[in-house]
């Protein structure tokens, strides 16, 4: 149960969920797995497992906050502690962006990074995302108010970056 294992990674979970989480239980992990085993859009997100070339689970990625009318979406990602810094996240998001832009016909990727999460901010920039703004002191975690750094990427920008235009 990868979700259970990853919940022990408190620093990473704080950056992902913008909160300090209590230690997980087996019951919580089971409930999470049951809740998200249905891949229907009724749940507001489509979740995928990330595997390396050896078939080993290295993380998870999801398409969420999908607004079909306006063509916008976000992506959530978590790479397991033992596999970070190896490019799995960037490659997985690039694949999911292609899916969102070319199969789902969405137009704009919107996301945010908690201030201080430099690896995620660097990944956004590497993917071609533009920093669109800062929501100042909107998250209270780790004993202080922190900013959210807003990033965005349009389909046209992605096509230019990937040489698909």
CSV table of C-alpha atoms in Angstrom, one decimal:
chain,number,residue,atom,x,y,z
A,1,UNK,CA,0.0,0.0,0.0
A,2,UNK,CA,2.0,2.9,-1.4
A,3,UNK,CA,-0.3,5.5,0.1
A,4,UNK,CA,0.4,4.2,3.5
A,5,UNK,CA,4.1,4.2,3.1
A,6,UNK,CA,4.2,7.7,1.6
A,7,UNK,CA,2.1,9.2,4.5
A,8,UNK,CA,5.2,8.6,6.7
A,9,UNK,CA,7.2,11.1,4.6
A,10,UNK,CA,6.0,14.2,6.7
A,11,UNK,CA,8.2,16.9,4.9
A,12,UNK,CA,7.0,15.8,1.5
A,13,UNK,CA,3.4,15.5,2.6
A,14,UNK,CA,3.5,19.0,4.1
A,15,UNK,CA,4.6,20.4,0.7
A,16,UNK,CA,2.0,18.4,-1.1
A,17,UNK,CA,-1.0,18.9,1.2
A,18,UNK,CA,0.1,22.2,2.7
A,19,UNK,CA,-0.5,20.7,6.2
A,20,UNK,CA,1.1,18.5,8.8
A,21,UNK,CA,-0.7,15.2,8.7
A,22,UNK,CA,-1.1,12.7,11.6
A,23,UNK,CA,0.5,9.4,11.2
A,24,UNK,CA,-1.5,7.0,8.9
A,25,UNK,CA,-3.4,4.0,9.9
A,26,UNK,CA,-4.0,0.8,7.9
A,27,UNK,CA,-7.7,1.6,7.9
A,28,UNK,CA,-7.1,5.1,6.4
A,29,UNK,CA,-5.0,3.6,3.7
A,30,UNK,CA,-7.6,1.0,2.9
A,31,UNK,CA,-10.4,3.7,2.8
A,32,UNK,CA,-8.2,5.9,0.4
A,33,UNK,CA,-7.6,3.0,-1.9
A,34,UNK,CA,-11.3,2.1,-2.0
A,35,UNK,CA,-12.4,5.7,-2.5
A,36,UNK,CA,-10.1,6.2,-5.5
A,37,UNK,CA,-10.2,2.8,-7.1
A,38,UNK,CA,-13.1,4.0,-9.3
A,39,UNK,CA,-11.6,6.0,-12.1
A,40,UNK,CA,-14.8,7.7,-13.2
A,41,UNK,CA,-14.8,11.4,-13.6
A,42,UNK,CA,-17.6,11.7,-11.1
A,43,UNK,CA,-14.9,11.8,-8.4
A,44,UNK,CA,-13.3,14.9,-10.1
A,45,UNK,CA,-9.9,13.3,-10.7
A,46,UNK,CA,-8.3,10.6,-12.8
A,47,UNK,CA,-5.5,8.8,-11.0
A,48,UNK,CA,-2.5,6.9,-12.5
A,49,UNK,CA,0.4,4.9,-11.0
A,50,UNK,CA,3.9,5.7,-12.2
A,51,UNK,CA,6.1,2.7,-12.9
A,52,UNK,CA,9.7,2.6,-13.9
A,53,UNK,CA,11.0,0.4,-16.7
A,54,UNK,CA,11.3,-2.5,-14.3
A,55,UNK,CA,7.6,-2.3,-13.5
A,56,UNK,CA,8.2,-1.0,-10.0
A,57,UNK,CA,5.8,1.5,-8.5
A,58,UNK,CA,7.6,4.9,-8.1
A,59,UNK,CA,4.7,7.2,-7.4
A,60,UNK,CA,1.3,8.5,-8.5
A,61,UNK,CA,-0.1,11.3,-10.7
A,62,UNK,CA,-3.6,12.6,-11.2
A,63,UNK,CA,-5.5,14.9,-13.4
A,64,UNK,CA,-7.8,17.0,-11.3
A,65,UNK,CA,-9.9,20.2,-11.0
A,66,UNK,CA,-11.0,19.5,-14.6
A,67,UNK,CA,-13.3,22.3,-16.0
A,68,UNK,CA,-14.5,21.1,-19.3
A,69,UNK,CA,-16.4,24.3,-20.1
A,70,UNK,CA,-13.3,26.5,-19.7
A,71,UNK,CA,-10.7,23.9,-20.7
A,72,UNK,CA,-8.7,24.2,-17.5
A,73,UNK,CA,-7.2,21.5,-15.2
A,74,UNK,CA,-4.5,20.8,-12.6
A,75,UNK,CA,-2.2,17.9,-11.9
A,76,UNK,CA,-1.2,16.3,-8.6
A,77,UNK,CA,1.9,14.2,-8.3
A,78,UNK,CA,3.8,12.4,-5.6
A,79,UNK,CA,7.0,10.5,-6.2
A,80,UNK,CA,8.1,8.0,-3.6
A,81,UNK,CA,11.0,9.1,-1.4
A,82,UNK,CA,13.4,6.5,-2.8
A,83,UNK,CA,12.8,7.6,-6.4
A,84,UNK,CA,12.9,11.4,-6.3
A,85,UNK,CA,15.3,13.4,-8.4
A,86,UNK,CA,15.4,10.8,-11.2
A,87,UNK,CA,13.1,12.5,-13.7
A,88,UNK,CA,10.0,10.3,-13.1
A,89,UNK,CA,7.8,13.2,-12.1
A,90,UNK,CA,8.7,15.4,-15.0
A,91,UNK,CA,8.2,12.6,-17.5
A,92,UNK,CA,4.9,11.6,-15.9
A,93,UNK,CA,3.5,15.1,-16.0
A,94,UNK,CA,4.7,15.6,-19.6
A,95,UNK,CA,2.7,12.4,-20.6
A,96,UNK,CA,-0.3,13.6,-18.6
A,97,UNK,CA,-0.1,17.1,-20.3
A,98,UNK,CA,-0.2,15.4,-23.7
A,99,UNK,CA,-3.2,13.4,-22.7
A,100,UNK,CA,-5.0,16.5,-21.3
A,101,UNK,CA,-4.2,18.8,-24.2
A,102,UNK,CA,-4.6,16.3,-27.1
A,103,UNK,CA,-7.0,13.7,-26.0
A,104,UNK,CA,-9.2,15.6,-23.5
A,105,UNK,CA,-9.0,18.9,-25.6
A,106,UNK,CA,-8.2,21.0,-22.5
A,107,UNK,CA,-6.4,24.3,-23.0
A,108,UNK,CA,-4.8,25.5,-19.8
A,109,UNK,CA,-2.9,23.8,-17.0
A,110,UNK,CA,-3.1,25.7,-13.7
A,111,UNK,CA,-1.2,24.7,-10.6
A,112,UNK,CA,0.5,26.0,-7.5
A,113,UNK,CA,3.6,25.2,-5.4
A,114,UNK,CA,4.0,26.0,-1.7
A,115,UNK,CA,6.8,28.5,-1.2
A,116,UNK,CA,10.0,26.7,-0.4
A,117,UNK,CA,9.2,23.7,-2.5
A,118,UNK,CA,12.0,24.4,-4.9
A,119,UNK,CA,12.1,20.9,-6.6
A,120,UNK,CA,8.5,21.3,-7.6
A,121,UNK,CA,8.9,24.9,-8.8
A,122,UNK,CA,12.0,23.8,-10.8
A,123,UNK,CA,10.0,21.0,-12.4
A,124,UNK,CA,7.2,23.4,-13.4
A,125,UNK,CA,9.7,25.7,-15.1
A,126,UNK,CA,11.4,22.8,-16.8
A,127,UNK,CA,8.0,21.8,-18.2
A,128,UNK,CA,7.6,25.3,-19.6
A,129,UNK,CA,5.1,26.6,-17.0
A,130,UNK,CA,5.1,30.4,-16.4
A,131,UNK,CA,4.9,31.8,-12.9
A,132,UNK,CA,1.7,33.7,-13.0
A,133,UNK,CA,1.6,35.1,-9.6
A,134,UNK,CA,1.8,34.6,-5.8
A,135,UNK,CA,-1.1,34.2,-3.4
A,136,UNK,CA,0.5,35.7,-0.3
A,137,UNK,CA,0.2,34.1,3.1
A,138,UNK,CA,-2.8,31.9,2.3
A,139,UNK,CA,-1.5,28.6,3.8
A,140,UNK,CA,-0.9,28.2,7.5
A,141,UNK,CA,1.5,25.3,8.1
A,142,UNK,CA,4.6,24.5,10.1
A,143,UNK,CA,3.8,27.4,12.5
A,144,UNK,CA,3.7,30.2,9.9
A,145,UNK,CA,1.7,31.7,7.0
A,146,UNK,CA,3.1,30.8,3.6
A,147,UNK,CA,2.6,31.8,0.0
A,148,UNK,CA,1.4,29.7,-2.9
A,149,UNK,CA,3.4,30.3,-6.1
A,150,UNK,CA,0.9,30.1,-9.1
A,151,UNK,CA,2.0,28.5,-12.4
A,152,UNK,CA,0.3,28.1,-15.7
A,153,UNK,CA,0.8,26.5,-19.1
A,154,UNK,CA,-1.4,26.8,-22.2
A,155,UNK,CA,-1.7,24.2,-24.9
A,156,UNK,CA,0.1,26.5,-27.4
A,157,UNK,CA,3.0,27.1,-25.0
A,158,UNK,CA,3.3,23.4,-24.4
A,159,UNK,CA,3.3,22.7,-28.2
A,160,UNK,CA,6.0,25.3,-28.7
A,161,UNK,CA,8.2,23.9,-25.9
A,162,UNK,CA,7.8,20.3,-27.1
A,163,UNK,CA,8.4,21.2,-30.8
A,164,UNK,CA,4.8,20.1,-31.7
A,165,UNK,CA,3.6,23.4,-33.3
